[in-house]
Amino acid sequence: MEKIVVVNHKMHLSYDEMLKYIDDTRDMKDDFIVCPSSLYLPYFVKAGYAVCAQNVYAYNNGAYTGEISPLQVKSLGCDYVMIGHSERRDIFSEDDGLINEKVKCCLDNGLKVIFCVGESLKDMDNYKDVIFKQISLGLDGIDGDIYISYEPVWAIGSGITPTKERLEEIVSYIKSLRDVPVLYGGSVNSHNIALLNEISSLSGFLVGTSGLDVLELRRIIEVVK
Ligand code: PGA
């Protein structure tokens, strides 16, 4: 199976920068899945990209000021939703129960879920406990179209990545809990992608910072595809 590249824009890009990004990446649009700010989802859908929302709420509609719903995202033409990113867990205090409800609502709407897990620096030696809890509670009662993205918190935006051996061990642990495609995210860039790409148990990569730099993204895609 060909590996996938998912690009998480987080809360970056002004309106003009977003339009320029579309111009600059249009020729690669079939080679990656883009997770833009929710404001820009329709622009990427209209331009023909595979689009993933960075977050949704757990219900299709209702009095939830400021939230966006799985139904809205699906009706717009998005195919994917990312749930459980560590920034949502840590900064916005999302717990495993809420994450589980979100995943269920997304799957009910026919969205594919990119479910993020990963341990913080203090839990590095304990990664099994953390990942076991995140998967057993977050995916409780769920059997659907899911990717798991392993993103150790200490690797996100830090320039540091796990060793190949550690990644292989953790991917195999994740697969022993859930036999679904596993992605890796955390400081993926044009320099480390060749080594990361050698890990045959990985089904792709989730790229943050480097995905905003079009030249970096082009280099990453050249290695993966
Ligand atoms: P990074 O972000 O590539 O900047 O480390 C990855 C992510 O948080 O999805």
JSON list of C-alpha atoms and ligand atoms in Angstrom, two decimals:
[
{"chain": "A", "resi": 1, "resn": "MET", "atom": "CA", "xyz": [0.00, 0.00, 0.00]},
{"chain": "A", "resi": 2, "resn": "GLU", "atom": "CA", "xyz": [1.32, 3.46, -0.88]},
{"chain": "A", "resi": 3, "resn": "LYS", "atom": "CA", "xyz": [2.17, 5.57, 2.16]},
{"chain": "A", "resi": 4, "resn": "ILE", "atom": "CA", "xyz": [0.14, 8.72, 2.76]},
{"chain": "A", "resi": 5, "resn": "VAL", "atom": "CA", "xyz": [1.28, 12.20, 3.74]},
{"chain": "A", "resi": 6, "resn": "VAL", "atom": "CA", "xyz": [-1.04, 14.30, 5.93]},
{"chain": "A", "resi": 7, "resn": "VAL", "atom": "CA", "xyz": [-0.21, 17.98, 6.39]},
{"chain": "A", "resi": 8, "resn": "ASN", "atom": "CA", "xyz": [-1.48, 19.74, 9.51]},
{"chain": "A", "resi": 9, "resn": "HIS", "atom": "CA", "xyz": [-1.55, 23.52, 9.11]},
{"chain": "A", "resi": 10, "resn": "LYS", "atom": "CA", "xyz": [-2.67, 24.04, 12.74]},
{"chain": "A", "resi": 11, "resn": "MET", "atom": "CA", "xyz": [-3.65, 27.73, 13.24]},
{"chain": "A", "resi": 12, "resn": "HIS", "atom": "CA", "xyz": [-1.36, 29.10, 10.54]},
{"chain": "A", "resi": 13, "resn": "LEU", "atom": "CA", "xyz": [-1.73, 31.13, 7.31]},
{"chain": "A", "resi": 14, "resn": "SER", "atom": "CA", "xyz": [-3.60, 34.36, 6.65]},
{"chain": "A", "resi": 15, "resn": "TYR", "atom": "CA", "xyz": [-6.25, 34.35, 3.91]},
{"chain": "A", "resi": 16, "resn": "ASP", "atom": "CA", "xyz": [-3.76, 35.57, 1.27]},
{"chain": "A", "resi": 17, "resn": "GLU", "atom": "CA", "xyz": [-1.11, 33.10, 2.41]},
{"chain": "A", "resi": 18, "resn": "MET", "atom": "CA", "xyz": [-3.65, 30.28, 2.16]},
{"chain": "A", "resi": 19, "resn": "LEU", "atom": "CA", "xyz": [-4.55, 31.25, -1.44]},
{"chain": "A", "resi": 20, "resn": "LYS", "atom": "CA", "xyz": [-0.84, 31.36, -2.32]},
{"chain": "A", "resi": 21, "resn": "TYR", "atom": "CA", "xyz": [-0.33, 27.95, -0.70]},
{"chain": "A", "resi": 22, "resn": "ILE", "atom": "CA", "xyz": [-3.04, 26.52, -2.95]},
{"chain": "A", "resi": 23, "resn": "ASP", "atom": "CA", "xyz": [-1.38, 28.07, -6.02]},
{"chain": "A", "resi": 24, "resn": "ASP", "atom": "CA", "xyz": [2.03, 26.73, -5.00]},
{"chain": "A", "resi": 25, "resn": "THR", "atom": "CA", "xyz": [0.92, 23.19, -4.14]},
{"chain": "A", "resi": 26, "resn": "ARG", "atom": "CA", "xyz": [-1.79, 22.63, -6.76]},
{"chain": "A", "resi": 27, "resn": "ASP", "atom": "CA", "xyz": [0.47, 20.31, -8.80]},
{"chain": "A", "resi": 28, "resn": "MET", "atom": "CA", "xyz": [0.93, 18.08, -5.72]},
{"chain": "A", "resi": 29, "resn": "LYS", "atom": "CA", "xyz": [-2.70, 18.06, -4.61]},
{"chain": "A", "resi": 30, "resn": "ASP", "atom": "CA", "xyz": [-3.13, 14.35, -5.26]},
{"chain": "A", "resi": 31, "resn": "ASP", "atom": "CA", "xyz": [-0.07, 13.50, -3.17]},
{"chain": "A", "resi": 32, "resn": "PHE", "atom": "CA", "xyz": [-1.15, 14.67, 0.27]},
{"chain": "A", "resi": 33, "resn": "ILE", "atom": "CA", "xyz": [-4.12, 15.16, 2.56]},
{"chain": "A", "resi": 34, "resn": "VAL", "atom": "CA", "xyz": [-4.38, 18.73, 3.85]},
{"chain": "A", "resi": 35, "resn": "CYS", "atom": "CA", "xyz": [-5.68, 19.75, 7.30]},
{"chain": "A", "resi": 36, "resn": "PRO", "atom": "CA", "xyz": [-6.22, 23.50, 6.98]},
{"chain": "A", "resi": 37, "resn": "SER", "atom": "CA", "xyz": [-7.71, 25.85, 9.52]},
{"chain": "A", "resi": 38, "resn": "SER", "atom": "CA", "xyz": [-11.46, 25.12, 9.55]},
{"chain": "A", "resi": 39, "resn": "LEU", "atom": "CA", "xyz": [-12.13, 28.55, 7.99]},
{"chain": "A", "resi": 40, "resn": "TYR", "atom": "CA", "xyz": [-10.30, 27.46, 4.86]},
{"chain": "A", "resi": 41, "resn": "LEU", "atom": "CA", "xyz": [-11.76, 23.96, 4.45]},
{"chain": "A", "resi": 42, "resn": "PRO", "atom": "CA", "xyz": [-14.08, 24.95, 1.54]},
{"chain": "A", "resi": 43, "resn": "TYR", "atom": "CA", "xyz": [-11.23, 26.53, -0.45]},
{"chain": "A", "resi": 44, "resn": "PHE", "atom": "CA", "xyz": [-9.22, 23.32, -0.39]},
{"chain": "A", "resi": 45, "resn": "VAL", "atom": "CA", "xyz": [-12.28, 21.18, -1.14]},
{"chain": "A", "resi": 46, "resn": "LYS", "atom": "CA", "xyz": [-13.13, 23.36, -4.16]},
{"chain": "A", "resi": 47, "resn": "ALA", "atom": "CA", "xyz": [-9.53, 23.20, -5.38]},
{"chain": "A", "resi": 48, "resn": "GLY", "atom": "CA", "xyz": [-9.77, 19.39, -5.42]},
{"chain": "A", "resi": 49, "resn": "TYR", "atom": "CA", "xyz": [-7.54, 18.43, -2.48]},
{"chain": "A", "resi": 50, "resn": "ALA", "atom": "CA", "xyz": [-8.25, 15.54, -0.11]},
{"chain": "A", "resi": 51, "resn": "VAL", "atom": "CA", "xyz": [-9.23, 17.49, 2.99]},
{"chain": "A", "resi": 52, "resn": "CYS", "atom": "CA", "xyz": [-9.13, 16.68, 6.69]},
{"chain": "A", "resi": 53, "resn": "ALA", "atom": "CA", "xyz": [-10.61, 18.83, 9.47]},
{"chain": "A", "resi": 54, "resn": "GLN", "atom": "CA", "xyz": [-8.25, 19.39, 12.40]},
{"chain": "A", "resi": 55, "resn": "ASN", "atom": "CA", "xyz": [-11.05, 19.00, 14.92]},
{"chain": "A", "resi": 56, "resn": "VAL", "atom": "CA", "xyz": [-14.85, 18.75, 15.22]},
{"chain": "A", "resi": 57, "resn": "TYR", "atom": "CA", "xyz": [-17.34, 18.60, 18.08]},
{"chain": "A", "resi": 58, "resn": "ALA", "atom": "CA", "xyz": [-19.14, 15.39, 19.05]},
{"chain": "A", "resi": 59, "resn": "TYR", "atom": "CA", "xyz": [-22.63, 16.24, 17.72]},
{"chain": "A", "resi": 60, "resn": "ASN", "atom": "CA", "xyz": [-24.13, 17.01, 14.34]},
{"chain": "A", "resi": 61, "resn": "ASN", "atom": "CA", "xyz": [-25.85, 20.25, 15.36]},
{"chain": "A", "resi": 62, "resn": "GLY", "atom": "CA", "xyz": [-27.04, 22.18, 18.38]},
{"chain": "A", "resi": 63, "resn": "ALA", "atom": "CA", "xyz": [-26.29, 25.14, 20.63]},
{"chain": "A", "resi": 64, "resn": "TYR", "atom": "CA", "xyz": [-22.48, 24.81, 20.68]},
{"chain": "A", "resi": 65, "resn": "THR", "atom": "CA", "xyz": [-21.22, 28.29, 19.88]},
{"chain": "A", "resi": 66, "resn": "GLY", "atom": "CA", "xyz": [-17.90, 28.32, 18.07]},
{"chain": "A", "resi": 67, "resn": "GLU", "atom": "CA", "xyz": [-17.81, 24.61, 17.24]},
{"chain": "A", "resi": 68, "resn": "ILE", "atom": "CA", "xyz": [-18.02, 22.82, 13.88]},
{"chain": "A", "resi": 69, "resn": "SER", "atom": "CA", "xyz": [-19.74, 19.48, 13.41]},
{"chain": "A", "resi": 70, "resn": "PRO", "atom": "CA", "xyz": [-18.91, 16.20, 11.67]},
{"chain": "A", "resi": 71, "resn": "LEU", "atom": "CA", "xyz": [-22.10, 16.60, 9.61]},
{"chain": "A", "resi": 72, "resn": "GLN", "atom": "CA", "xyz": [-21.05, 20.08, 8.44]},
{"chain": "A", "resi": 73, "resn": "VAL", "atom": "CA", "xyz": [-17.57, 18.91, 7.58]},
{"chain": "A", "resi": 74, "resn": "LYS", "atom": "CA", "xyz": [-18.87, 15.89, 5.65]},
{"chain": "A", "resi": 75, "resn": "SER", "atom": "CA", "xyz": [-21.52, 17.93, 3.81]},
{"chain": "A", "resi": 76, "resn": "LEU", "atom": "CA", "xyz": [-18.80, 20.34, 2.70]},
{"chain": "A", "resi": 77, "resn": "GLY", "atom": "CA", "xyz": [-16.96, 17.51, 0.95]},
{"chain": "A", "resi": 78, "resn": "CYS", "atom": "CA", "xyz": [-14.22, 16.66, 3.46]},
{"chain": "A", "resi": 79, "resn": "ASP", "atom": "CA", "xyz": [-13.33, 12.98, 3.81]},
{"chain": "A", "resi": 80, "resn": "TYR", "atom": "CA", "xyz": [-11.15, 12.97, 6.93]},
{"chain": "A", "resi": 81, "resn": "VAL", "atom": "CA", "xyz": [-11.12, 14.33, 10.47]},
{"chain": "A", "resi": 82, "resn": "MET", "atom": "CA", "xyz": [-8.24, 14.39, 12.91]},
{"chain": "A", "resi": 83, "resn": "ILE", "atom": "CA", "xyz": [-9.26, 13.60, 16.49]},
{"chain": "A", "resi": 84, "resn": "GLY", "atom": "CA", "xyz": [-7.21, 13.60, 19.68]},
{"chain": "A", "resi": 85, "resn": "HIS", "atom": "CA", "xyz": [-4.20, 15.65, 18.59]},
{"chain": "A", "resi": 86, "resn": "SER", "atom": "CA", "xyz": [-2.04, 16.31, 21.66]},
{"chain": "A", "resi": 87, "resn": "GLU", "atom": "CA", "xyz": [-2.67, 20.06, 21.32]},
{"chain": "A", "resi": 88, "resn": "ARG", "atom": "CA", "xyz": [-6.41, 19.37, 21.66]},
{"chain": "A", "resi": 89, "resn": "ARG", "atom": "CA", "xyz": [-5.80, 17.03, 24.60]},
{"chain": "A", "resi": 90, "resn": "ASP", "atom": "CA", "xyz": [-3.37, 19.35, 26.42]},
{"chain": "A", "resi": 91, "resn": "ILE", "atom": "CA", "xyz": [-4.39, 22.93, 25.58]},
{"chain": "A", "resi": 92, "resn": "PHE", "atom": "CA", "xyz": [-8.14, 22.34, 25.27]},
{"chain": "A", "resi": 93, "resn": "SER", "atom": "CA", "xyz": [-8.38, 19.61, 27.97]},
{"chain": "A", "resi": 94, "resn": "GLU", "atom": "CA", "xyz": [-10.08, 17.05, 25.74]},
{"chain": "A", "resi": 95, "resn": "ASP", "atom": "CA", "xyz": [-10.39, 13.78, 27.64]},
{"chain": "A", "resi": 96, "resn": "ASP", "atom": "CA", "xyz": [-10.68, 10.24, 26.33]},
{"chain": "A", "resi": 97, "resn": "GLY", "atom": "CA", "xyz": [-14.48, 10.21, 26.84]},
{"chain": "A", "resi": 98, "resn": "LEU", "atom": "CA", "xyz": [-15.07, 13.28, 24.67]},
{"chain": "A", "resi": 99, "resn": "ILE", "atom": "CA", "xyz": [-12.59, 12.01, 22.10]},
{"chain": "A", "resi": 100, "resn": "ASN", "atom": "CA", "xyz": [-14.50, 8.70, 21.96]},
{"chain": "A", "resi": 101, "resn": "GLU", "atom": "CA", "xyz": [-17.80, 10.54, 21.32]},
{"chain": "A", "resi": 102, "resn": "LYS", "atom": "CA", "xyz": [-16.17, 12.62, 18.59]},
{"chain": "A", "resi": 103, "resn": "VAL", "atom": "CA", "xyz": [-14.76, 9.55, 16.84]},
{"chain": "A", "resi": 104, "resn": "LYS", "atom": "CA", "xyz": [-18.18, 7.84, 16.93]},
{"chain": "A", "resi": 105, "resn": "CYS", "atom": "CA", "xyz": [-19.98, 10.86, 15.48]},
{"chain": "A", "resi": 106, "resn": "CYS", "atom": "CA", "xyz": [-17.39, 11.20, 12.70]},
{"chain": "A", "resi": 107, "resn": "LEU", "atom": "CA", "xyz": [-17.67, 7.53, 11.73]},
{"chain": "A", "resi": 108, "resn": "ASP", "atom": "CA", "xyz": [-21.49, 7.77, 11.78]},
{"chain": "A", "resi": 109, "resn": "ASN", "atom": "CA", "xyz": [-21.15, 10.54, 9.20]},
{"chain": "A", "resi": 110, "resn": "GLY", "atom": "CA", "xyz": [-18.90, 8.45, 6.96]},
{"chain": "A", "resi": 111, "resn": "LEU", "atom": "CA", "xyz": [-15.73, 10.40, 7.76]},
{"chain": "A", "resi": 112, "resn": "LYS", "atom": "CA", "xyz": [-12.38, 8.64, 8.04]},
{"chain": "A", "resi": 113, "resn": "VAL", "atom": "CA", "xyz": [-10.72, 9.34, 11.37]},
{"chain": "A", "resi": 114, "resn": "ILE", "atom": "CA", "xyz": [-7.05, 10.06, 11.97]},
{"chain": "A", "resi": 115, "resn": "PHE", "atom": "CA", "xyz": [-6.82, 9.28, 15.67]},
{"chain": "A", "resi": 116, "resn": "CYS", "atom": "CA", "xyz": [-3.73, 10.72, 17.37]},
{"chain": "A", "resi": 117, "resn": "VAL", "atom": "CA", "xyz": [-1.96, 9.13, 20.32]},
{"chain": "A", "resi": 118, "resn": "GLY", "atom": "CA", "xyz": [1.42, 9.62, 21.97]},
{"chain": "A", "resi": 119, "resn": "GLU", "atom": "CA", "xyz": [3.21, 9.99, 25.28]},
{"chain": "A", "resi": 120, "resn": "SER", "atom": "CA", "xyz": [4.69, 13.13, 26.81]},
{"chain": "A", "resi": 121, "resn": "LEU", "atom": "CA", "xyz": [8.35, 13.45, 27.75]},
{"chain": "A", "resi": 122, "resn": "LYS", "atom": "CA", "xyz": [7.76, 12.39, 31.37]},
{"chain": "A", "resi": 123, "resn": "ASP", "atom": "CA", "xyz": [6.01, 9.22, 30.17]},
{"chain": "A", "resi": 124, "resn": "MET", "atom": "CA", "xyz": [8.65, 8.23, 27.65]},
{"chain": "A", "resi": 125, "resn": "ASP", "atom": "CA", "xyz": [9.49, 5.01, 29.51]},
{"chain": "A", "resi": 126, "resn": "ASN", "atom": "CA", "xyz": [5.82, 4.36, 30.17]},
{"chain": "A", "resi": 127, "resn": "TYR", "atom": "CA", "xyz": [4.58, 4.78, 26.65]},
{"chain": "A", "resi": 128, "resn": "LYS", "atom": "CA", "xyz": [2.65, 1.50, 26.75]},
{"chain": "A", "resi": 129, "resn": "ASP", "atom": "CA", "xyz": [0.42, 2.63, 29.63]},
{"chain": "A", "resi": 130, "resn": "VAL", "atom": "CA", "xyz": [-0.34, 5.95, 27.96]},
{"chain": "A", "resi": 131, "resn": "ILE", "atom": "CA", "xyz": [-1.06, 4.51, 24.53]},
{"chain": "A", "resi": 132, "resn": "PHE", "atom": "CA", "xyz": [-3.08, 1.63, 25.98]},
{"chain": "A", "resi": 133, "resn": "LYS", "atom": "CA", "xyz": [-5.32, 4.08, 27.83]},
{"chain": "A", "resi": 134, "resn": "GLN", "atom": "CA", "xyz": [-5.68, 6.43, 24.85]},
{"chain": "A", "resi": 135, "resn": "ILE", "atom": "CA", "xyz": [-6.63, 3.59, 22.52]},
{"chain": "A", "resi": 136, "resn": "SER", "atom": "CA", "xyz": [-8.78, 1.51, 24.86]},
{"chain": "A", "resi": 137, "resn": "LEU", "atom": "CA", "xyz": [-10.85, 4.51, 26.05]},
{"chain": "A", "resi": 138, "resn": "GLY", "atom": "CA", "xyz": [-10.73, 6.66, 22.92]},
{"chain": "A", "resi": 139, "resn": "LEU", "atom": "CA", "xyz": [-11.67, 3.82, 20.59]},
{"chain": "A", "resi": 140, "resn": "ASP", "atom": "CA", "xyz": [-13.98, 1.96, 22.99]},
{"chain": "A", "resi": 141, "resn": "GLY", "atom": "CA", "xyz": [-16.86, 0.39, 21.06]},
{"chain": "A", "resi": 142, "resn": "ILE", "atom": "CA", "xyz": [-15.44, 1.58, 17.76]},
{"chain": "A", "resi": 143, "resn": "ASP", "atom": "CA", "xyz": [-14.73, -0.53, 14.74]},
{"chain": "A", "resi": 144, "resn": "GLY", "atom": "CA", "xyz": [-14.44, 1.67, 11.68]},
{"chain": "A", "resi": 145, "resn": "ASP", "atom": "CA", "xyz": [-12.33, 3.44, 9.14]},
{"chain": "A", "resi": 146, "resn": "ILE", "atom": "CA", "xyz": [-9.48, 4.64, 11.33]},
{"chain": "A", "resi": 147, "resn": "TYR", "atom": "CA", "xyz": [-5.84, 5.53, 11.05]},
{"chain": "A", "resi": 148, "resn": "ILE", "atom": "CA", "xyz": [-3.81, 5.86, 14.23]},
{"chain": "A", "resi": 149, "resn": "SER", "atom": "CA", "xyz": [-1.17, 8.58, 14.15]},
{"chain": "A", "resi": 150, "resn": "TYR", "atom": "CA", "xyz": [1.58, 8.05, 16.68]},
{"chain": "A", "resi": 151, "resn": "GLU", "atom": "CA", "xyz": [2.81, 11.48, 17.72]},
{"chain": "A", "resi": 152, "resn": "PRO", "atom": "CA", "xyz": [5.01, 11.59, 20.82]},
{"chain": "A", "resi": 153, "resn": "VAL", "atom": "CA", "xyz": [4.39, 15.00, 22.41]},
{"chain": "A", "resi": 154, "resn": "TRP", "atom": "CA", "xyz": [8.12, 15.53, 22.90]},
{"chain": "A", "resi": 155, "resn": "ALA", "atom": "CA", "xyz": [8.75, 15.15, 19.16]},
{"chain": "A", "resi": 156, "resn": "ILE", "atom": "CA", "xyz": [6.13, 17.66, 18.00]},
{"chain": "A", "resi": 157, "resn": "GLY", "atom": "CA", "xyz": [7.73, 20.90, 16.85]},
{"chain": "A", "resi": 158, "resn": "SER", "atom": "CA", "xyz": [10.98, 20.03, 18.65]},
{"chain": "A", "resi": 159, "resn": "GLY", "atom": "CA", "xyz": [13.19, 18.88, 15.79]},
{"chain": "A", "resi": 160, "resn": "ILE", "atom": "CA", "xyz": [13.70, 15.59, 17.64]},
{"chain": "A", "resi": 161, "resn": "THR", "atom": "CA", "xyz": [12.37, 12.25, 16.39]},
{"chain": "A", "resi": 162, "resn": "PRO", "atom": "CA", "xyz": [12.36, 8.80, 18.00]},
{"chain": "A", "resi": 163, "resn": "THR", "atom": "CA", "xyz": [15.00, 6.35, 16.82]},
{"chain": "A", "resi": 164, "resn": "LYS", "atom": "CA", "xyz": [14.00, 3.92, 14.10]},
{"chain": "A", "resi": 165, "resn": "GLU", "atom": "CA", "xyz": [14.16, 1.04, 16.62]},
{"chain": "A", "resi": 166, "resn": "ARG", "atom": "CA", "xyz": [11.92, 2.80, 19.13]},
{"chain": "A", "resi": 167, "resn": "LEU", "atom": "CA", "xyz": [9.42, 3.71, 16.42]},
{"chain": "A", "resi": 168, "resn": "GLU", "atom": "CA", "xyz": [9.30, 0.15, 15.11]},
{"chain": "A", "resi": 169, "resn": "GLU", "atom": "CA", "xyz": [8.69, -1.15, 18.64]},
{"chain": "A", "resi": 170, "resn": "ILE", "atom": "CA", "xyz": [5.90, 1.36, 19.32]},
{"chain": "A", "resi": 171, "resn": "VAL", "atom": "CA", "xyz": [4.19, 0.86, 15.95]},
{"chain": "A", "resi": 172, "resn": "SER", "atom": "CA", "xyz": [4.17, -2.85, 16.60]},
{"chain": "A", "resi": 173, "resn": "TYR", "atom": "CA", "xyz": [2.70, -2.27, 20.09]},
{"chain": "A", "resi": 174, "resn": "ILE", "atom": "CA", "xyz": [-0.04, -0.05, 18.62]},
{"chain": "A", "resi": 175, "resn": "LYS", "atom": "CA", "xyz": [-0.84, -2.67, 16.00]},
{"chain": "A", "resi": 176, "resn": "SER", "atom": "CA", "xyz": [-1.10, -5.34, 18.70]},
{"chain": "A", "resi": 177, "resn": "LEU", "atom": "CA", "xyz": [-3.90, -3.23, 20.24]},
{"chain": "A", "resi": 178, "resn": "ARG", "atom": "CA", "xyz": [-5.57, -2.20, 16.97]},
{"chain": "A", "resi": 179, "resn": "ASP", "atom": "CA", "xyz": [-4.62, -3.63, 13.64]},
{"chain": "A", "resi": 180, "resn": "VAL", "atom": "CA", "xyz": [-5.13, -0.47, 11.59]},
{"chain": "A", "resi": 181, "resn": "PRO", "atom": "CA", "xyz": [-2.78, 1.65, 9.45]},
{"chain": "A", "resi": 182, "resn": "VAL", "atom": "CA", "xyz": [-0.37, 3.61, 11.66]},
{"chain": "A", "resi": 183, "resn": "LEU", "atom": "CA", "xyz": [1.15, 6.97, 10.75]},
{"chain": "A", "resi": 184, "resn": "TYR", "atom": "CA", "xyz": [4.02, 8.80, 12.44]},
{"chain": "A", "resi": 185, "resn": "GLY", "atom": "CA", "xyz": [4.00, 12.53, 13.26]},
{"chain": "A", "resi": 186, "resn": "GLY", "atom": "CA", "xyz": [6.47, 14.78, 15.07]},
{"chain": "A", "resi": 187, "resn": "SER", "atom": "CA", "xyz": [9.25, 16.87, 13.44]},
{"chain": "A", "resi": 188, "resn": "VAL", "atom": "CA", "xyz": [9.07, 15.05, 10.10]},
{"chain": "A", "resi": 189, "resn": "ASN", "atom": "CA", "xyz": [11.20, 17.01, 7.63]},
{"chain": "A", "resi": 190, "resn": "SER", "atom": "CA", "xyz": [13.14, 16.64, 4.38]},
{"chain": "A", "resi": 191, "resn": "HIS", "atom": "CA", "xyz": [16.26, 15.52, 6.28]},
{"chain": "A", "resi": 192, "resn": "ASN", "atom": "CA", "xyz": [14.79, 12.69, 8.36]},
{"chain": "A", "resi": 193, "resn": "ILE", "atom": "CA", "xyz": [12.10, 11.45, 5.98]},
{"chain": "A", "resi": 194, "resn": "ALA", "atom": "CA", "xyz": [14.35, 8.96, 4.15]},
{"chain": "A", "resi": 195, "resn": "LEU", "atom": "CA", "xyz": [15.16, 7.14, 7.39]},
{"chain": "A", "resi": 196, "resn": "LEU", "atom": "CA", "xyz": [11.58, 7.28, 8.68]},
{"chain": "A", "resi": 197, "resn": "ASN", "atom": "CA", "xyz": [10.33, 6.03, 5.34]},
{"chain": "A", "resi": 198, "resn": "GLU", "atom": "CA", "xyz": [12.36, 2.82, 5.81]},
{"chain": "A", "resi": 199, "resn": "ILE", "atom": "CA", "xyz": [9.96, 1.74, 8.56]},
{"chain": "A", "resi": 200, "resn": "SER", "atom": "CA", "xyz": [7.80, -0.65, 6.60]},
{"chain": "A", "resi": 201, "resn": "SER", "atom": "CA", "xyz": [5.13, -1.02, 9.30]},
{"chain": "A", "resi": 202, "resn": "LEU", "atom": "CA", "xyz": [4.25, 2.68, 8.93]},
{"chain": "A", "resi": 203, "resn": "SER", "atom": "CA", "xyz": [1.48, 3.63, 6.49]},
{"chain": "A", "resi": 204, "resn": "GLY", "atom": "CA", "xyz": [2.42, 7.28, 6.27]},
{"chain": "A", "resi": 205, "resn": "PHE", "atom": "CA", "xyz": [3.34, 10.53, 7.99]},
{"chain": "A", "resi": 206, "resn": "LEU", "atom": "CA", "xyz": [1.66, 13.47, 9.65]},
{"chain": "A", "resi": 207, "resn": "VAL", "atom": "CA", "xyz": [3.65, 16.61, 8.92]},
{"chain": "A", "resi": 208, "resn": "GLY", "atom": "CA", "xyz": [3.22, 19.95, 10.74]},
{"chain": "A", "resi": 209, "resn": "THR", "atom": "CA", "xyz": [5.80, 22.73, 10.38]},
{"chain": "A", "resi": 210, "resn": "SER", "atom": "CA", "xyz": [7.54, 21.31, 7.29]},
{"chain": "A", "resi": 211, "resn": "GLY", "atom": "CA", "xyz": [4.25, 21.02, 5.44]},
{"chain": "A", "resi": 212, "resn": "LEU", "atom": "CA", "xyz": [3.82, 24.82, 5.46]},
{"chain": "A", "resi": 213, "resn": "ASP", "atom": "CA", "xyz": [7.09, 25.21, 3.55]},
{"chain": "A", "resi": 214, "resn": "VAL", "atom": "CA", "xyz": [6.26, 24.21, -0.01]},
{"chain": "A", "resi": 215, "resn": "LEU", "atom": "CA", "xyz": [9.82, 23.22, -0.92]},
{"chain": "A", "resi": 216, "resn": "GLU", "atom": "CA", "xyz": [10.14, 21.06, 2.20]},
{"chain": "A", "resi": 217, "resn": "LEU", "atom": "CA", "xyz": [6.80, 19.44, 1.46]},
{"chain": "A", "resi": 218, "resn": "ARG", "atom": "CA", "xyz": [7.83, 18.75, -2.13]},
{"chain": "A", "resi": 219, "resn": "ARG", "atom": "CA", "xyz": [11.01, 17.01, -0.93]},
{"chain": "A", "resi": 220, "resn": "ILE", "atom": "CA", "xyz": [9.11, 14.93, 1.63]},
{"chain": "A", "resi": 221, "resn": "ILE", "atom": "CA", "xyz": [6.57, 13.82, -0.97]},
{"chain": "A", "resi": 222, "resn": "GLU", "atom": "CA", "xyz": [9.35, 12.94, -3.43]},
{"chain": "A", "resi": 223, "resn": "VAL", "atom": "CA", "xyz": [10.79, 10.50, -0.88]},
{"chain": "A", "resi": 224, "resn": "VAL", "atom": "CA", "xyz": [7.48, 8.98, 0.23]},
{"chain": "A", "resi": 225, "resn": "LYS", "atom": "CA", "xyz": [5.75, 8.63, -3.16]},
{"chain": "B", "resi": 1, "resn": "PGA", "atom": "P1", "xyz": [5.47, 19.07, 13.61]},
{"chain": "B", "resi": 1, "resn": "PGA", "atom": "O1", "xyz": [3.94, 18.86, 14.00]},
{"chain": "B", "resi": 1, "resn": "PGA", "atom": "O2", "xyz": [5.70, 18.38, 12.30]},
{"chain": "B", "resi": 1, "resn": "PGA", "atom": "O3", "xyz": [5.64, 20.57, 13.52]},
{"chain": "B", "resi": 1, "resn": "PGA", "atom": "O4", "xyz": [6.27, 18.47, 14.71]},
{"chain": "B", "resi": 1, "resn": "PGA", "atom": "C1", "xyz": [3.30, 17.63, 13.82]},
{"chain": "B", "resi": 1, "resn": "PGA", "atom": "C2", "xyz": [1.91, 17.68, 14.37]},
{"chain": "B", "resi": 1, "resn": "PGA", "atom": "O5", "xyz": [1.70, 18.21, 15.47]},
{"chain": "B", "resi": 1, "resn": "PGA", "atom": "O6", "xyz": [0.94, 17.22, 13.74]}
]
